[in-house]
Coordinates of N, CA and C in Angstrom, one line a residue:
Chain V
X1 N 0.8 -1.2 0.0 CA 0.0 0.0 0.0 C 0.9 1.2 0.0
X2 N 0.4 2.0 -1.0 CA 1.0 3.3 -1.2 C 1.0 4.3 0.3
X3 N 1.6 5.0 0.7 CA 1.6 6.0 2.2 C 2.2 7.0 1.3
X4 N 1.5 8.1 1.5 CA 2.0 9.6 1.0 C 2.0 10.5 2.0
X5 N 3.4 11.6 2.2 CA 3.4 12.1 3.3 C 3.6 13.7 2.8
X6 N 2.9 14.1 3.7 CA 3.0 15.9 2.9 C 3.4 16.5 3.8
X7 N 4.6 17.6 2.9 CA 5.1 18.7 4.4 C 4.7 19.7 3.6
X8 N 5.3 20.9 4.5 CA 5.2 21.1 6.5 C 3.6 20.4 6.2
X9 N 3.3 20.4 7.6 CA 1.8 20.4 8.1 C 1.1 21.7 8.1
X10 N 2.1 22.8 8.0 CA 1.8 24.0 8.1 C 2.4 24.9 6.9
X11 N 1.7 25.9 6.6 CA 3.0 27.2 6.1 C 2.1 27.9 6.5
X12 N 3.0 29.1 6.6 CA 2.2 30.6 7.1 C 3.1 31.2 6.1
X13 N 2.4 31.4 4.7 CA 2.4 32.6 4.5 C 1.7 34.4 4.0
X14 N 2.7 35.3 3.8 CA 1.7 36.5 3.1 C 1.1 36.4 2.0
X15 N -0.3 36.9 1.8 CA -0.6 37.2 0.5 C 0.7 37.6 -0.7
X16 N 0.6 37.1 -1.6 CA 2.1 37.2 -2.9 C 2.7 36.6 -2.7
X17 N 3.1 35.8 -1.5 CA 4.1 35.0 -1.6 C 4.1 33.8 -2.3
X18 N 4.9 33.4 -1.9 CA 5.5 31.6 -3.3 C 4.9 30.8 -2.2
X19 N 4.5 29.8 -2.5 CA 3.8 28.9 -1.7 C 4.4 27.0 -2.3
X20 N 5.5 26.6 -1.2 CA 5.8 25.0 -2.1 C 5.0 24.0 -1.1
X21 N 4.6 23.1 -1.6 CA 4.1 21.8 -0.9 C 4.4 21.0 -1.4
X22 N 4.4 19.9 0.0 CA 5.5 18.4 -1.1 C 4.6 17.4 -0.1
X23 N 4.1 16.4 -1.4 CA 4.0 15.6 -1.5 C 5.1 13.8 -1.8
X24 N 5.3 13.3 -0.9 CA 6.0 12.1 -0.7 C 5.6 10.8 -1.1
X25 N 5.4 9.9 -2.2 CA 4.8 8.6 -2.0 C 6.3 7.5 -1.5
X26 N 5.1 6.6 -0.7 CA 6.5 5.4 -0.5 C 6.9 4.2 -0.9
X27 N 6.4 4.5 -2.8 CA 7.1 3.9 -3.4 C 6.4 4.3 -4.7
X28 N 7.0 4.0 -6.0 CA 6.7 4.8 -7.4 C 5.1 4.5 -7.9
X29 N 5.1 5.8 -8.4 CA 3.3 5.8 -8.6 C 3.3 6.4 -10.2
X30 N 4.7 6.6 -10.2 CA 4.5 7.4 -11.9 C 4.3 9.0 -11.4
X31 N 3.1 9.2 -12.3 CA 3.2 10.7 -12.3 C 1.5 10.8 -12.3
X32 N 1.3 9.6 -11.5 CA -0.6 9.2 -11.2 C -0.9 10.3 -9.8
X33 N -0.4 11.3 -9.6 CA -1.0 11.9 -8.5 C -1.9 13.5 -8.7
X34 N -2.9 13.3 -7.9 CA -3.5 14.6 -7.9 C -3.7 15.4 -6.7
X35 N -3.9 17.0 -6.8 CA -4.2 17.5 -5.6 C -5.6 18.1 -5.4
X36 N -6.0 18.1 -4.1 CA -6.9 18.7 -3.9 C -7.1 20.2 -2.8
X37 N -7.6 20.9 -3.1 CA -8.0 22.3 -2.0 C -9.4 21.8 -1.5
X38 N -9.0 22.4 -0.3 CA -10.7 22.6 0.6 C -9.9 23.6 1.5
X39 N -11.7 24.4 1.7 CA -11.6 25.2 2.6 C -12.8 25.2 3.5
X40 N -12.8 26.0 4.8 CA -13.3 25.2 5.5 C -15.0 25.5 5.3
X41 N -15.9 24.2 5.8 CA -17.0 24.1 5.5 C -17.2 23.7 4.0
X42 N -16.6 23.3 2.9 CA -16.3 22.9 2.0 C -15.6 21.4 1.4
X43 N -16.1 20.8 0.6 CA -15.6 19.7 0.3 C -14.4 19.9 -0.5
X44 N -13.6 19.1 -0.5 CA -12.2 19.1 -1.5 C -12.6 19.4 -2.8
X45 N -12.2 20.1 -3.7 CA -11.8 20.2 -4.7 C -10.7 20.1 -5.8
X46 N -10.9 19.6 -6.7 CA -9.8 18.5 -7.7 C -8.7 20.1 -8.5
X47 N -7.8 20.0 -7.8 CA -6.9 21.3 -8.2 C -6.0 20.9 -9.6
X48 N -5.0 19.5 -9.5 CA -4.3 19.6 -10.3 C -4.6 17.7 -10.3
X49 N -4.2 17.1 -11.5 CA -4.1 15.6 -11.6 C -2.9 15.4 -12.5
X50 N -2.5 14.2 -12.5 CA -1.6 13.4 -13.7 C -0.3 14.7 -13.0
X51 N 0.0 14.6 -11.7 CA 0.7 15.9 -11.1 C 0.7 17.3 -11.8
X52 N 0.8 16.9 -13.0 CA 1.3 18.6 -13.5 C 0.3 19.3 -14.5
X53 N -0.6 18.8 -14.1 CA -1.9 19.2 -15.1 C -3.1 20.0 -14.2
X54 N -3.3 21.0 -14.7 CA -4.5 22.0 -14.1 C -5.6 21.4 -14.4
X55 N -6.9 21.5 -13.6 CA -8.4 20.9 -13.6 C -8.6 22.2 -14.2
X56 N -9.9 22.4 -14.6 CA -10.5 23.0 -15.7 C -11.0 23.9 -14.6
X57 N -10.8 25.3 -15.3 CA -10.7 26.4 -13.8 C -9.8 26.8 -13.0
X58 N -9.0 26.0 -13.0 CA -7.7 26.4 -12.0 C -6.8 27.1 -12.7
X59 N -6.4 28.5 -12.0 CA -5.5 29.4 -12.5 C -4.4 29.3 -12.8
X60 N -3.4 29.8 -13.4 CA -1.9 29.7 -13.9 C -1.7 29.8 -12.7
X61 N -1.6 30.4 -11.4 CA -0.6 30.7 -10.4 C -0.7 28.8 -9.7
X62 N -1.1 28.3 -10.3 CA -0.9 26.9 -9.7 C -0.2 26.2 -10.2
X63 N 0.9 25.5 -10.0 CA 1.4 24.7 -10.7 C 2.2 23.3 -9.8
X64 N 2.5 21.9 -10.7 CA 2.3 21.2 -9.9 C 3.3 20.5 -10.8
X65 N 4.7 19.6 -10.4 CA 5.6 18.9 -10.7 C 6.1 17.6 -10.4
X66 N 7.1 16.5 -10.5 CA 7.6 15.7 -10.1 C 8.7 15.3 -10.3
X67 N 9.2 14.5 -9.2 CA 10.7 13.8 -9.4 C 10.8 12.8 -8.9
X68 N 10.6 11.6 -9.2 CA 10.6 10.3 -9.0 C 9.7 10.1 -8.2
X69 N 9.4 10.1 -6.5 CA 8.3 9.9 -5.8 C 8.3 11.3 -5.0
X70 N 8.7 12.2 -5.5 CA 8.5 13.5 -4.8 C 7.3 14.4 -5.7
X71 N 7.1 14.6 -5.2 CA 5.6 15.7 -5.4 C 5.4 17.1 -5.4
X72 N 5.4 18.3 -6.1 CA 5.7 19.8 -5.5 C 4.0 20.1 -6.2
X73 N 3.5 21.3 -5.0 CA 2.5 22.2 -5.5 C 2.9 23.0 -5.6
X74 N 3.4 24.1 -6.7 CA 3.7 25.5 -5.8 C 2.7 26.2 -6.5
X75 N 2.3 28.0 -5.8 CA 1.6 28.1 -5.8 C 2.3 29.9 -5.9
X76 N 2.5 30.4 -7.0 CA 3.3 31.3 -7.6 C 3.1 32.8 -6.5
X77 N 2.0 33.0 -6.4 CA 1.8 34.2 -5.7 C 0.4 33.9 -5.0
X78 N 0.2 33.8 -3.5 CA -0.7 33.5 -3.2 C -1.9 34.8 -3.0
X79 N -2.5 34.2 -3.3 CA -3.9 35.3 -3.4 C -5.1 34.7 -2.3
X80 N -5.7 35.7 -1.4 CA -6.7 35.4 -0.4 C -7.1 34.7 -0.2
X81 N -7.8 33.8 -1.6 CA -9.0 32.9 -1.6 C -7.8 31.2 -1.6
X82 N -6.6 31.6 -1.7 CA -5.8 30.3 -1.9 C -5.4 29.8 -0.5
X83 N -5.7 30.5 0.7 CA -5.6 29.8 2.0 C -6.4 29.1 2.5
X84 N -6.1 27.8 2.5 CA -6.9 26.7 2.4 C -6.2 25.2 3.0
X85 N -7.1 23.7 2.8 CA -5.8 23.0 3.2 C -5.6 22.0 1.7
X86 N -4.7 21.7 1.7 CA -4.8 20.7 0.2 C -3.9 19.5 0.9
X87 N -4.6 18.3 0.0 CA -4.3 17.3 -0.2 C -3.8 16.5 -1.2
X88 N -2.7 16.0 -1.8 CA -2.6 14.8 -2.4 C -3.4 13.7 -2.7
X89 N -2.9 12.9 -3.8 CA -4.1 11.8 -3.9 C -3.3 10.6 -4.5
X90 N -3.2 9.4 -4.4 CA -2.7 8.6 -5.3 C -3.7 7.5 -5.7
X91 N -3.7 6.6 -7.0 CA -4.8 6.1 -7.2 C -4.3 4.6 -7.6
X92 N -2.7 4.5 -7.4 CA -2.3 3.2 -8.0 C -3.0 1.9 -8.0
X93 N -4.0 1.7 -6.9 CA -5.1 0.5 -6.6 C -6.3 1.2 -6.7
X94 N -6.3 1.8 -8.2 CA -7.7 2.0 -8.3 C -8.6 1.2 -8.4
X95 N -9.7 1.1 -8.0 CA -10.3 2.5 -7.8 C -10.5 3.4 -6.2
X96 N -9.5 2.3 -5.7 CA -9.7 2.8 -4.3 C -8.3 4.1 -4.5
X97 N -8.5 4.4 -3.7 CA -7.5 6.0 -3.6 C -7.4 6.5 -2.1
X98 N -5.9 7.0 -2.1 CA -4.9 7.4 -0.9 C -4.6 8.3 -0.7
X99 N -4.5 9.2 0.5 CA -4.6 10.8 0.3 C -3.4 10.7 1.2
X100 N -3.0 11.8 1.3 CA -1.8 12.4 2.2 C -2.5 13.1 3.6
X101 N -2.4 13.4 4.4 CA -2.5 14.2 5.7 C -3.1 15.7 5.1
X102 N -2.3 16.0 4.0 CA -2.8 18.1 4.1 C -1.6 18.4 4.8
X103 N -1.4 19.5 3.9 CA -0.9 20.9 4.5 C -1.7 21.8 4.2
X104 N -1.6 22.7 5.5 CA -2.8 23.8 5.6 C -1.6 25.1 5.5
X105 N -2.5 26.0 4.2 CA -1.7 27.4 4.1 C -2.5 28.2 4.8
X106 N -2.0 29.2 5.7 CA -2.3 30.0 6.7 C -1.3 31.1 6.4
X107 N -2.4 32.5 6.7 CA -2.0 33.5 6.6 C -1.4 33.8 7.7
X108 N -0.1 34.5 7.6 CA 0.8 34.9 8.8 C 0.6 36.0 8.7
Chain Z
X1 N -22.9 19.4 -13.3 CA -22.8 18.1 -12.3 C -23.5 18.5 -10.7
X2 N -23.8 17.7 -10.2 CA -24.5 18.0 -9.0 C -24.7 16.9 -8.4
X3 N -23.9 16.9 -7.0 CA -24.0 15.5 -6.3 C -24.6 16.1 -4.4
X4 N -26.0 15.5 -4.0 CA -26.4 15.6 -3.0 C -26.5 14.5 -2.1
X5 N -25.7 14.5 -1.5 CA -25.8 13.5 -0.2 C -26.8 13.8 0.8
X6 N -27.5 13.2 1.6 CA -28.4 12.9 2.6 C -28.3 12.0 3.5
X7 N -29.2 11.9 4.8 CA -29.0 10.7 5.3 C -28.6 11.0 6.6
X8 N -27.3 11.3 6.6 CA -26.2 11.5 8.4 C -27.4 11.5 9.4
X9 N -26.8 11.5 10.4 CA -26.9 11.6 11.6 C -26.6 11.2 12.7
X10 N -27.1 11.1 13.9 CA -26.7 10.5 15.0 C -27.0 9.1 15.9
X11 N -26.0 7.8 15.5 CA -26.7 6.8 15.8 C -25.6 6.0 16.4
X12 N -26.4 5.4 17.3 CA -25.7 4.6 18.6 C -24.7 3.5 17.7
X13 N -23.9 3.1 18.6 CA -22.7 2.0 18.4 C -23.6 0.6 18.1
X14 N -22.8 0.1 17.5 CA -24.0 -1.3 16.7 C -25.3 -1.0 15.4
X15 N -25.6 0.3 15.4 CA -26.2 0.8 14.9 C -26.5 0.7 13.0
X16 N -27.5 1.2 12.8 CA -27.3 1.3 11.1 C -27.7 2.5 10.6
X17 N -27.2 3.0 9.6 CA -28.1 4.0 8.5 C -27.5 4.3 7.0
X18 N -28.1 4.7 6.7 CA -27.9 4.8 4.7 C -28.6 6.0 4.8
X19 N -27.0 5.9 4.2 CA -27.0 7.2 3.0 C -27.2 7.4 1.9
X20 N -27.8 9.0 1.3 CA -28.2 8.4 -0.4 C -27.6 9.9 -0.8
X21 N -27.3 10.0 -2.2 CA -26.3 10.8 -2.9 C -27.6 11.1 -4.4
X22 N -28.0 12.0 -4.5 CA -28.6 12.3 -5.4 C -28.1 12.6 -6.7
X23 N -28.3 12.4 -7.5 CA -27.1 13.0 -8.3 C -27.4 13.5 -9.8
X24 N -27.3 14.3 -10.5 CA -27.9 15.2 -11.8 C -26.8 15.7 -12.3
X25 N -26.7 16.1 -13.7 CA -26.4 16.7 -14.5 C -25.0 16.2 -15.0
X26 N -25.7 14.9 -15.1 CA -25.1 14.1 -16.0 C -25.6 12.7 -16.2
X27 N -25.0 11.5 -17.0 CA -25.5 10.6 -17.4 C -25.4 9.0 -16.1
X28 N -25.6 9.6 -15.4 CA -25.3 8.4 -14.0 C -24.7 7.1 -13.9
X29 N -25.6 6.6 -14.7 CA -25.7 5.4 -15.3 C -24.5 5.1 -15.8
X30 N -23.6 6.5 -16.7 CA -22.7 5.8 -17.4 C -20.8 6.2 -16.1
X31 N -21.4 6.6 -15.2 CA -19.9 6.7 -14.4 C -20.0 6.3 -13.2
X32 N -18.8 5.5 -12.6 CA -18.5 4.9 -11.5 C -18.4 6.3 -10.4
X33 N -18.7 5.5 -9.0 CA -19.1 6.6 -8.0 C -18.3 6.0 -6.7
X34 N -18.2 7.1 -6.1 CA -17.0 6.1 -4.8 C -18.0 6.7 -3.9
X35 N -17.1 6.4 -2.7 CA -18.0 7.4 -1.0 C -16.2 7.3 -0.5
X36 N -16.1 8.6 -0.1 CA -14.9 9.1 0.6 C -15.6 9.8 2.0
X37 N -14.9 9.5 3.3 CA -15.4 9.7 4.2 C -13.8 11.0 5.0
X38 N -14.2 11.7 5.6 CA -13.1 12.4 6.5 C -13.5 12.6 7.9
X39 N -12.2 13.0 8.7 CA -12.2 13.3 10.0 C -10.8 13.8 10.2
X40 N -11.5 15.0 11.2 CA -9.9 15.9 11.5 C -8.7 14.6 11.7
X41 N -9.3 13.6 12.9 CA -8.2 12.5 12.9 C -7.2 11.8 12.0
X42 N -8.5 11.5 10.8 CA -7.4 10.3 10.0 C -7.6 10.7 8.6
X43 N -8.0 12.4 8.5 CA -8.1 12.7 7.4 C -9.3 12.0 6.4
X44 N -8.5 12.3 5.2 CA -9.9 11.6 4.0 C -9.3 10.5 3.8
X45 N -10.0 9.4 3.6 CA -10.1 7.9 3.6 C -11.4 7.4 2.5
X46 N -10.9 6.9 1.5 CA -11.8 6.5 0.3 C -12.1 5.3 1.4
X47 N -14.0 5.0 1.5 CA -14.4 3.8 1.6 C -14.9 2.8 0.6
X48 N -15.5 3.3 -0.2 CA -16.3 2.2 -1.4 C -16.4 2.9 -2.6
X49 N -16.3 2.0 -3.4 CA -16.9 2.3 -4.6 C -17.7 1.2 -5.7
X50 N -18.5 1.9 -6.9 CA -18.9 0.8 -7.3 C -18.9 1.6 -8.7
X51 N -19.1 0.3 -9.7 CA -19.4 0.8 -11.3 C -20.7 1.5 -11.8
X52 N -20.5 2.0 -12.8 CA -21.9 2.3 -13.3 C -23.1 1.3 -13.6
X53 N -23.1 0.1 -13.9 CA -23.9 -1.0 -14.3 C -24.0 -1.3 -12.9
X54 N -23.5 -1.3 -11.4 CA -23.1 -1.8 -10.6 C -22.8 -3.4 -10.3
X55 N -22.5 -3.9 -11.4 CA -21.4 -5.4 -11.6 C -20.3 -5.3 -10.8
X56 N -19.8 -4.3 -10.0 CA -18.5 -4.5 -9.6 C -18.4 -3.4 -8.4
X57 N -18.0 -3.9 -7.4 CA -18.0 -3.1 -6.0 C -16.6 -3.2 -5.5
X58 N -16.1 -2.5 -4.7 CA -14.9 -2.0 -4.2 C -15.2 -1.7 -2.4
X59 N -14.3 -2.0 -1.6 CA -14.3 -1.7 -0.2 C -13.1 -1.6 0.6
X60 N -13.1 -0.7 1.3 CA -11.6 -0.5 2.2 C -12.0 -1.3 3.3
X61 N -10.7 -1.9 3.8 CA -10.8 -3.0 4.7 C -11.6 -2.9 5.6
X62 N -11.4 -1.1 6.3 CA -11.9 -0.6 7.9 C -13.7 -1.0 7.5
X63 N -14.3 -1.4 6.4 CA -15.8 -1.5 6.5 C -16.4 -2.7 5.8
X64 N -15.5 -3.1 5.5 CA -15.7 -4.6 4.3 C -16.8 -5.4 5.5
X65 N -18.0 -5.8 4.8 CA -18.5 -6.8 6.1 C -19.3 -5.9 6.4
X66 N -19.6 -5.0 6.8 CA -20.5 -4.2 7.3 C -20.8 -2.9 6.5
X67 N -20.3 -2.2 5.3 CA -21.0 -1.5 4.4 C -21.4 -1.8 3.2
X68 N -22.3 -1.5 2.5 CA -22.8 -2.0 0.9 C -23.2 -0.9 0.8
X69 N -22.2 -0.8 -0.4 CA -22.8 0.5 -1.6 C -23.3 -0.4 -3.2
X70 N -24.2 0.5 -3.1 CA -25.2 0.5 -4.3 C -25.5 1.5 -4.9
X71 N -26.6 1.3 -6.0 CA -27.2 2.5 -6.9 C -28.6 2.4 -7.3
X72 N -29.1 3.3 -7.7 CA -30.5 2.9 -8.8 C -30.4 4.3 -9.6
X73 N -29.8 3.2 -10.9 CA -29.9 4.3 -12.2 C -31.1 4.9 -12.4
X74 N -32.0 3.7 -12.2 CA -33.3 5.0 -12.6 C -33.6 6.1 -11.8
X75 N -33.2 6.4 -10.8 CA -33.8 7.3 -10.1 C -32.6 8.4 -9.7
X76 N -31.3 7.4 -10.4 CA -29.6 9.1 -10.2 C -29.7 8.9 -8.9
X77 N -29.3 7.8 -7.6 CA -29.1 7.9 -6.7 C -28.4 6.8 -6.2
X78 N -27.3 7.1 -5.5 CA -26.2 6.3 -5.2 C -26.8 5.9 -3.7
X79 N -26.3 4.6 -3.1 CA -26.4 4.5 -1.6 C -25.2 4.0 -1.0
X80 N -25.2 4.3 0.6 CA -24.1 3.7 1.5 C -24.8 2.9 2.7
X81 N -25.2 1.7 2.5 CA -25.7 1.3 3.5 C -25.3 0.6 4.7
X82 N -25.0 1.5 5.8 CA -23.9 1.4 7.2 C -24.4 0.4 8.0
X83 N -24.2 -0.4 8.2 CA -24.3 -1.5 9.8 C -22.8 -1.8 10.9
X84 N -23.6 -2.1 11.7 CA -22.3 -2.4 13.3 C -21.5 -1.5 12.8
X85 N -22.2 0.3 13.0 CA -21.4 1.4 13.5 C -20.5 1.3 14.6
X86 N -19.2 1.7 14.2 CA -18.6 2.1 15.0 C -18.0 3.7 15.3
X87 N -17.8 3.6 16.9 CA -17.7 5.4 17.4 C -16.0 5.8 15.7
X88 N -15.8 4.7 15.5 CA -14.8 5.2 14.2 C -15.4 5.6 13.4
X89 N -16.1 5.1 12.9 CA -17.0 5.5 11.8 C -17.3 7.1 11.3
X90 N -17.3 7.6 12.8 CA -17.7 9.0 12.5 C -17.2 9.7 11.7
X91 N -17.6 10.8 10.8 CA -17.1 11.2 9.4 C -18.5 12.1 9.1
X92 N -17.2 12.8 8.2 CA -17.9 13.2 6.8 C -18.1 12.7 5.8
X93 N -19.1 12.2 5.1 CA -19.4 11.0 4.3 C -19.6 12.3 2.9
X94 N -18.8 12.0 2.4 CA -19.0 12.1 1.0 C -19.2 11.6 -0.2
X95 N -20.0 11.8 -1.3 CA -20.4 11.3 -2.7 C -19.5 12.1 -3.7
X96 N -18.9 10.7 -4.6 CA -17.8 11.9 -5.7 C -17.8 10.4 -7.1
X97 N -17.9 11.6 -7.9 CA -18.0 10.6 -9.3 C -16.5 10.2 -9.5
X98 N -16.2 9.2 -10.1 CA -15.2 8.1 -9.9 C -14.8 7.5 -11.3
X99 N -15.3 8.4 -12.6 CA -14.6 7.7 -13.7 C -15.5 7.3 -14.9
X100 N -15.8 7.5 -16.0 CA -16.5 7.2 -17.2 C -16.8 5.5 -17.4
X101 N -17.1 5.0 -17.3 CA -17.9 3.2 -17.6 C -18.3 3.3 -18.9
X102 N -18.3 2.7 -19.7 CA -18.4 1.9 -21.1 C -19.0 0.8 -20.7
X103 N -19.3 0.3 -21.7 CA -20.2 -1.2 -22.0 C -19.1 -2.4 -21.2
X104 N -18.0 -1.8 -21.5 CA -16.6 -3.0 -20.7 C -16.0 -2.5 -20.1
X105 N -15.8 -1.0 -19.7 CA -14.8 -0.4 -18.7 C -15.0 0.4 -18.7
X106 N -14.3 0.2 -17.2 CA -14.8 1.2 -16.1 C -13.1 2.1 -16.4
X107 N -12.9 3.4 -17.1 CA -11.8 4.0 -16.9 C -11.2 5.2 -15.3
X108 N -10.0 4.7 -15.2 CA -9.6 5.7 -14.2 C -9.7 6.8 -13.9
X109 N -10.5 7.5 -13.0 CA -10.4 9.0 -13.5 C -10.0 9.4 -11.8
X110 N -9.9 10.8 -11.4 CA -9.2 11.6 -10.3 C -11.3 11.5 -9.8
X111 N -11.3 11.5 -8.0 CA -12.1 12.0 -7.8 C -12.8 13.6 -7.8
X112 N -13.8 13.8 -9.1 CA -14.3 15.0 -9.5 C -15.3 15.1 -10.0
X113 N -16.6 15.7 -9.4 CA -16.8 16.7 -8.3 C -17.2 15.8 -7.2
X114 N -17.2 16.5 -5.9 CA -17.6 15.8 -4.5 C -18.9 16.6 -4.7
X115 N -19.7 15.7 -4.0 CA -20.9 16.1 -2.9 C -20.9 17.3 -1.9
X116 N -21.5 17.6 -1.2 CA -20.9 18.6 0.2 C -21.0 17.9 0.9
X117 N -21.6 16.6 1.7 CA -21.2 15.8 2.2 C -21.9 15.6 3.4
X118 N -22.1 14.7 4.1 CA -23.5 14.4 5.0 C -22.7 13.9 6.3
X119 N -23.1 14.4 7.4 CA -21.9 14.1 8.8 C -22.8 12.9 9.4
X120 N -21.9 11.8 10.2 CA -22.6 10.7 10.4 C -21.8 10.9 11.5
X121 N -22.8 10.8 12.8 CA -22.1 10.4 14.2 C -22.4 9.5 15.0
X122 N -21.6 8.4 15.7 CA -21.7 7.2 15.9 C -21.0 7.7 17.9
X123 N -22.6 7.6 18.9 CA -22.0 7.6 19.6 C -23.0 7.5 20.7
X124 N -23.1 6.5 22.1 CA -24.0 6.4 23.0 C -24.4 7.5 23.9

């Protein structure tokens, strides 16, 4: 079974700033990962999949990469509505699917 | 697309209830449907899923034995039917479409859109 581990658990950053999150699988998944945002009172939302691919609606300031089992969200300049928590996703035993913990972006 | 969950509430240990996931604005019938459940604790946790024809069902260990998911195409409404609740159980139960079905396959897709999601609490 896949285990995916996301850091920090936190970031605190300012509005504009660069925003990275990492996603960790513990062991190769390809490039089968997606992310999701929620915020609170809200159900997750499908942000990026196939890692580096935007969901329909999601803005350029999102962008999402990989390097063997490492995972990056970054998130170019953060804007108000982007403080939220996001999760990872892996689907290698689909159709069941594995999330990561969340990191939650918080304004400092 | 439009996915409405129903159902939650608050029910004793040993307990049962089903949930039902309404769902429109699209073709039902033709896409597989999971139930992903959360909690601050242990986060989101896919529990079930099933196909569009529902010939083929899926279950995470923590409910194997005690949950059945279903459907009724005719009426665009998915179910989760809970027995021997446990105080674990407790969650946010969500409904999220799960992938395009064909006459012979069921293709992989990212869970997209979710439900808002129906809170079930399990507790004496």
């Amino acid at each position: 079974e896949v285990v995916l581990t996301q850091s920090p658990a936190t970031l605190s950053l300012s509005p504009g700033e660069r925003a990275t999150l990492s996603c960790r699988a513990s062991q190769s998944i390809t490039f089968y990962l997606a992310w999701y945002q929620q915020k609170p009172g809200q159900a997750p939302r499908l942000l990026m999949y196939d890692a580096s691919n935007r969901a329909p609606g999601i803005p350029a300031r999102f962008s999402g990469s990989w390097s063997g089992t490492d995972f990056t969200l970054t998130i170019s300049s953060l804007e108000p509505e982007d403080f939220a928590v996001y999760y990872c996703q892996e689907r290698s035993n689909w159709p069941r699917g594995t999330f990561g913990g969340g990191t939650k972006v918080e304004i400092k | 697309v439009q996915l409405l969950e129903s159902g939650g509430g608050l029910v004793r240990p040993g307990g049962s209830l089903r949930l039902s996931c309404a769902a429109s604005g699209f073709t039902f019938s033709t896409y597989g449907m999971s139930w992903v459940r959360q909690t601050p604790e242990k986060g989101l946790e896919w529990v079930s899923a099933i196909s569009g024809s529902a010939d083929t069902t899926y279950y995470a260990d923590s409910v194997k034995g005690r949950f059945t998911i279903s459907r009724d195409n005719s009426n665009n409404i998915l179910y989760l039917h809970m027995n021997s609740l446990r105080a674990e159980d407790t969650a946010i139960y969500y409904c999220v479409q799960s992938g395009y079905c064909s006459p012979t396959t069921w293709y992989p897709a990212w869970f997209d859109p979710w439900g808002q999601g129906t809170l079930v609490t399990v507790s004496s």
